[in-house]
Tab-separated table of C-alpha atoms in Angstrom:
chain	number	residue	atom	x	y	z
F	17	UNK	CA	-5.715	-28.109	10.542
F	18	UNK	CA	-6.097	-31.454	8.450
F	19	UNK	CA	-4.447	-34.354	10.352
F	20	UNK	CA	-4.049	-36.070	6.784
F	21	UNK	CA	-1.309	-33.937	5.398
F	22	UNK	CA	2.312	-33.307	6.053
F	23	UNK	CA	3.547	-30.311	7.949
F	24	UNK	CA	3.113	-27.339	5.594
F	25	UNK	CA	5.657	-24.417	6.091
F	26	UNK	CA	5.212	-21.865	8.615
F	27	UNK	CA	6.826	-18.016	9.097
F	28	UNK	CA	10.050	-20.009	10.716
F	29	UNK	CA	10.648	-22.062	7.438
F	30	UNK	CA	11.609	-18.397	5.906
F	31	UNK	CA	13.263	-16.562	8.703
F	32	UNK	CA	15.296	-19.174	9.989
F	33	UNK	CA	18.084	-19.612	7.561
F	34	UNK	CA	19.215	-15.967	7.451
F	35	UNK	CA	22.191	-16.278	8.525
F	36	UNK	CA	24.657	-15.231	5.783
F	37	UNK	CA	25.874	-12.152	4.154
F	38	UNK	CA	23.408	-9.542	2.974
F	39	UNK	CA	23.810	-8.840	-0.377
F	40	UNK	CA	21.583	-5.821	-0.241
F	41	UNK	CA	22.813	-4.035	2.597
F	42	UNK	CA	24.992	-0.721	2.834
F	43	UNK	CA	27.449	1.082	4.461
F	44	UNK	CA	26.577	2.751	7.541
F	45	UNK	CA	28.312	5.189	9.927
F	46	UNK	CA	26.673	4.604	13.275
F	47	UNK	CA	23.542	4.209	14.424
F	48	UNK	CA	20.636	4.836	11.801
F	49	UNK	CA	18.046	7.343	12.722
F	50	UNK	CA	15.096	9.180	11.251
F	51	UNK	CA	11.035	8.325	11.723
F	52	UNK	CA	11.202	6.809	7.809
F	53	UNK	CA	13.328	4.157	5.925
F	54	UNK	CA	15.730	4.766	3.118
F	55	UNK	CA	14.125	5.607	-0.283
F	56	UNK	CA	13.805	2.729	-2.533
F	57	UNK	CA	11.832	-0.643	-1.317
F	58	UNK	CA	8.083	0.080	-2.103
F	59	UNK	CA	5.259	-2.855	-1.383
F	60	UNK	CA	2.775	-4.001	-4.054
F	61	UNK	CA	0.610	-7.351	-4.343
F	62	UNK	CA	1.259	-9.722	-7.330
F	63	UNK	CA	-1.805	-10.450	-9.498
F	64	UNK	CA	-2.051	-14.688	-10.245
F	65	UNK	CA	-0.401	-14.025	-13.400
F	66	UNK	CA	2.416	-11.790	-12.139
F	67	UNK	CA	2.821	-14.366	-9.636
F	68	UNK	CA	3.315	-17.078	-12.395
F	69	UNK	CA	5.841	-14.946	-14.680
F	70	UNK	CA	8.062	-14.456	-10.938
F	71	UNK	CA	7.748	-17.867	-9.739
F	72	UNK	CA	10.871	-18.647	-10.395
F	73	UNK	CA	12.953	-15.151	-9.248
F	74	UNK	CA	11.096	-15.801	-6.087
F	75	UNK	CA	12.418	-19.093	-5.747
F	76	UNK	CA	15.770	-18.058	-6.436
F	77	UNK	CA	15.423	-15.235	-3.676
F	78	UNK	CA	14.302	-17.918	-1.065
F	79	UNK	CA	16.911	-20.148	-1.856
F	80	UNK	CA	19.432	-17.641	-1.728
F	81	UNK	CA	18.355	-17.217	1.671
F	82	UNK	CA	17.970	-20.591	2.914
F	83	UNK	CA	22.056	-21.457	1.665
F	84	UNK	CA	24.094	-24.410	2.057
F	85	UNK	CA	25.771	-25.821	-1.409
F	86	UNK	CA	24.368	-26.672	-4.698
F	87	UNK	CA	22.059	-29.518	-3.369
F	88	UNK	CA	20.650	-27.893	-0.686
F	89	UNK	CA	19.872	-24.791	-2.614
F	90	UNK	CA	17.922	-26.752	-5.345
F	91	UNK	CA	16.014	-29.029	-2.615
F	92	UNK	CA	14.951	-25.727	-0.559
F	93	UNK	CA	14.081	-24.016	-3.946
F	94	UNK	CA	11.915	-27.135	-5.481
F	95	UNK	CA	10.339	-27.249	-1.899
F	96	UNK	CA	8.787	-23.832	-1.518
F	97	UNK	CA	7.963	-23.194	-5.144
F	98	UNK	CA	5.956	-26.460	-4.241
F	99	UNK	CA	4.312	-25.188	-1.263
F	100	UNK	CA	3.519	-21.874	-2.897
F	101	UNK	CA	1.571	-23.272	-5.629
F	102	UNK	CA	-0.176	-25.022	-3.220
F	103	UNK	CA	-0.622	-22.136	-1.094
F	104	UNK	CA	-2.106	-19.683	-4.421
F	105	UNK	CA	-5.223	-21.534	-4.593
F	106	UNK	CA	-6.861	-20.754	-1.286
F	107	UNK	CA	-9.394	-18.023	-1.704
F	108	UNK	CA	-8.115	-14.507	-0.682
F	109	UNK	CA	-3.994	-15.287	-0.907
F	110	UNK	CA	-1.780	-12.274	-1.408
F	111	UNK	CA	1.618	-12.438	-2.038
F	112	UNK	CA	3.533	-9.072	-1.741
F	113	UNK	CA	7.092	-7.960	-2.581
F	114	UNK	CA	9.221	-5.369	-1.905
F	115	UNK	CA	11.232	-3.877	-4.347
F	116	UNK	CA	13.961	-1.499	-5.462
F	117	UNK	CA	15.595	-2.103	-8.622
F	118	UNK	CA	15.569	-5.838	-7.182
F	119	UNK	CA	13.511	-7.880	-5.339
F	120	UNK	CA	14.691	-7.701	-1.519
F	121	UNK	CA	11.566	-9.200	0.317
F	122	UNK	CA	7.708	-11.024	0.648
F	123	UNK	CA	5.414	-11.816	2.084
F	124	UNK	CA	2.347	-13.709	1.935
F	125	UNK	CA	-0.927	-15.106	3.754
F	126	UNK	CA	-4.698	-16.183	3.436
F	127	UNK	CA	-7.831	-15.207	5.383
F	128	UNK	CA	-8.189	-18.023	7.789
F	129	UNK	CA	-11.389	-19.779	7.521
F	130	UNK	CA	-13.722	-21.616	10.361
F	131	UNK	CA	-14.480	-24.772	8.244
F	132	UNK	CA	-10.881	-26.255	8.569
F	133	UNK	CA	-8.048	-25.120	6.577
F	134	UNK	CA	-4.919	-27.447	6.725
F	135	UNK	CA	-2.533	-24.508	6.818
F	136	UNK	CA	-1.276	-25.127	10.326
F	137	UNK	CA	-0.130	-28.786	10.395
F	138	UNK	CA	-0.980	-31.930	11.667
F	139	UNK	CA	-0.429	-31.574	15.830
F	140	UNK	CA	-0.916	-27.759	16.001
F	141	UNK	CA	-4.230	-26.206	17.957
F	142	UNK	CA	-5.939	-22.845	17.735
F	143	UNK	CA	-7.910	-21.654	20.766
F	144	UNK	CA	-11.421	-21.013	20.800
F	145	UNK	CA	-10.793	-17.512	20.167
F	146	UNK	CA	-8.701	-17.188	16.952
F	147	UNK	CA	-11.680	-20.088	15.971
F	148	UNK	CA	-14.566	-17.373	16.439
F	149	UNK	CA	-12.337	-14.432	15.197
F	150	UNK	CA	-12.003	-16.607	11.698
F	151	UNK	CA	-15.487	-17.776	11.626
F	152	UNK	CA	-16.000	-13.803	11.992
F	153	UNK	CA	-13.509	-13.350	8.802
F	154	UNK	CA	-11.147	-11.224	10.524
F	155	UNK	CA	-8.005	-13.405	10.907
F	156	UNK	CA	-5.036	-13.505	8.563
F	157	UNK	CA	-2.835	-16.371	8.205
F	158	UNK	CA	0.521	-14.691	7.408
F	159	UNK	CA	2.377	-17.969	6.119
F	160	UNK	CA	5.608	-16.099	5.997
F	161	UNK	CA	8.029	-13.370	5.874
F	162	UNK	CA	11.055	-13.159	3.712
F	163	UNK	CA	13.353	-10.602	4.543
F	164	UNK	CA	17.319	-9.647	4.168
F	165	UNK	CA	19.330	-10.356	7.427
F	166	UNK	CA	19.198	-6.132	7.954
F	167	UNK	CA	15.613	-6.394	8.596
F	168	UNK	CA	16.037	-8.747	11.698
F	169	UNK	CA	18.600	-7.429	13.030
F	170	UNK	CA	18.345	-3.490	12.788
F	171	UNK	CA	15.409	-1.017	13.667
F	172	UNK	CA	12.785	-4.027	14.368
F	173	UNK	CA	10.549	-1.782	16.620
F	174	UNK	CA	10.182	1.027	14.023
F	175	UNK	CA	7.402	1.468	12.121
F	176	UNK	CA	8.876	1.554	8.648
F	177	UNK	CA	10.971	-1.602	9.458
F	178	UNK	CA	10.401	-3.967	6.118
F	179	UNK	CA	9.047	-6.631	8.042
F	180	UNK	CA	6.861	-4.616	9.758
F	181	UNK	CA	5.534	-2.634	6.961
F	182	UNK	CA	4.557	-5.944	4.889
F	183	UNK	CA	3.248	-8.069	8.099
F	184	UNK	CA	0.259	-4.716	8.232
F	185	UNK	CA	0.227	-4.546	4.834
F	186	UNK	CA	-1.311	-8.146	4.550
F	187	UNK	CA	-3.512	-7.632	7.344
F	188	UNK	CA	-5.245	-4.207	6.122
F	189	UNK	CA	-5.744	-5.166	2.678
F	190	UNK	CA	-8.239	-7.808	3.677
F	191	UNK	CA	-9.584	-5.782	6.396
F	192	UNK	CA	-8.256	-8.311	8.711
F	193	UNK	CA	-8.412	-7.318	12.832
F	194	UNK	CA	-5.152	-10.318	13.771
F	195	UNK	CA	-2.762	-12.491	12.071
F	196	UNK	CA	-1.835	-15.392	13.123
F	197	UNK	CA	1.634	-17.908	12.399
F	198	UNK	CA	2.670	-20.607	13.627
F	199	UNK	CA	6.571	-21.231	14.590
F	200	UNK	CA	8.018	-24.315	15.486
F	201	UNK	CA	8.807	-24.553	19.478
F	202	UNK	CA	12.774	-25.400	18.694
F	203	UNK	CA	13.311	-21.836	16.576
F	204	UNK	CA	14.188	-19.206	19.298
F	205	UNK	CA	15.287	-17.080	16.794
F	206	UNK	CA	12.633	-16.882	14.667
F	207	UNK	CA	10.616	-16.177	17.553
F	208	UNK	CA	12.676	-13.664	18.538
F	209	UNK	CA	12.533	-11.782	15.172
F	210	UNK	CA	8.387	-11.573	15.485
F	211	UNK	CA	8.146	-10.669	18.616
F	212	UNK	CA	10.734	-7.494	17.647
F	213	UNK	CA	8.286	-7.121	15.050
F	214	UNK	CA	5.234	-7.209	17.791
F	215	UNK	CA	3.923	-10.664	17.391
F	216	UNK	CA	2.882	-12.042	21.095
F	217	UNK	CA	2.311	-15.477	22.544
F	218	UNK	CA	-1.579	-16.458	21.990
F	219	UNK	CA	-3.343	-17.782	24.943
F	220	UNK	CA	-5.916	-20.672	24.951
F	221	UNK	CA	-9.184	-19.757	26.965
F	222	UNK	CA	-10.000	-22.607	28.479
F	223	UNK	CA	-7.671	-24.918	30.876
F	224	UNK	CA	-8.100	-27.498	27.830
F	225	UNK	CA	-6.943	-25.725	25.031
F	226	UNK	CA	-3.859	-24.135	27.177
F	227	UNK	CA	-3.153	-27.966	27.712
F	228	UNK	CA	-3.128	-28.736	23.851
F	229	UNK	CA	-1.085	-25.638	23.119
F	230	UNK	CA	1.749	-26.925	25.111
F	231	UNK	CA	1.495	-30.358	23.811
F	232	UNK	CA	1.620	-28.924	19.797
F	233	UNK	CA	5.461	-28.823	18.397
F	234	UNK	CA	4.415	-24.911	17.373
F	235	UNK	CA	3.914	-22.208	18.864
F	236	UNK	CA	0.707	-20.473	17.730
F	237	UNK	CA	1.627	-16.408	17.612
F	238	UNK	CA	-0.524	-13.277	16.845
F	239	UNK	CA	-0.268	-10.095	15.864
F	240	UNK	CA	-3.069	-7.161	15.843
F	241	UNK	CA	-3.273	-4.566	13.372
């Protein structure tokens, strides 16, 4: 948490914008049931170099979602291609996507480390706790999910939910025992959407560090595997 940088992006700076249309959604006579998801999206990690030949469909796909006209979508595009080039050098980052014949979600994240990583902004605090659990090497930044509107809105507490499936998907690769994102205190629905997805509130363990959570402009969520 270096004090010298800006504000990097956090889970909220993906899921906050979806708001619009889903172009990948389909027609549906009442409510959807079944213990598994339609056939088609299937997870798999990008290499470094797969990463660099997608860079820019996945910039596309987050701009798409972010909307707003012309300007906006080039600004929000330029910005996270930015942060995610930033974001592939930290040792242990995986990127997944999910895929039918098109892309229709990511994720991605880093093993949080105990020497100071900047990931989490200037003002924000971890406990103790999540401290000692990275020192241990078994927390997971996931620095966000990407998903169609559907995802948030319909079957969150299933299993086989997108969202879901890639958030555990992160974590199990790299044998990781909690994630952990940060969401800024003013996005209610962002919050909303992880905790469908089983995120909780993180608690500081000493009087202190509850203080400095409230202070911080994020709220510091976690998620076990």
């Amino acid at each position: 948490m270096n004090m010298t940088v800006p504000a990097p992006p956090t889970t909220t700076d993906l899921l906050r914008q979806h708001v619009g249309p889903d172009r990948h959604a389909t027609r549906r006579t009442g409510t959807e049931r079944g213990a598994s998801p339609r056939e088609g999206e299937r997870l798999r990690p990008l290499s470094r170099l797969q990463l660099e030949d997608r860079l820019q469909e996945l910039g596309d796909f987050y701009a798409e979602a972010s909307g707003g006209g012309p300007w906006a979508w080039n600004q929000a595009r330029d910005a996270f291609l930015r942060r995610l080039a930033a974001d592939v050098r930290r040792p242990g980052f995986e990127l997944l996507v999910a895929e039918t014949t098109e892309l229709t979600g990511c994720a991605y994240g880093f093993p949080a480390r105990a020497d100071g990583p900047a990931w989490e902004g200037p003002d924000a605090h971890l406990p103790g706790k999540l401290l000692r659990l990275a020192a241990s090497g078994r927390l997971f930044v996931v620095r966000g999910i990407l998903v169609p509107p559907r995802v948030r809105r319909q079957n969150q507490g299933r299993a086989w939910n997108l969202a879901r499936r890639m958030q555990r998907r992160l974590l199990t690769d790299h044998g990781a025992v909690t994630g952990v994102t940060l969401v800024r205190r003013s996005d209610r629905a962002t919050v909303e959407a992880l905790r469908s997805w089983g995120w909780r509130y993180v608690r500081g363990d000493s009087p202190q560090e509850s203080r400095a959570l409230l202070r911080s402009p994020f709220r510091v969520l976690v998620l076990g595997t």
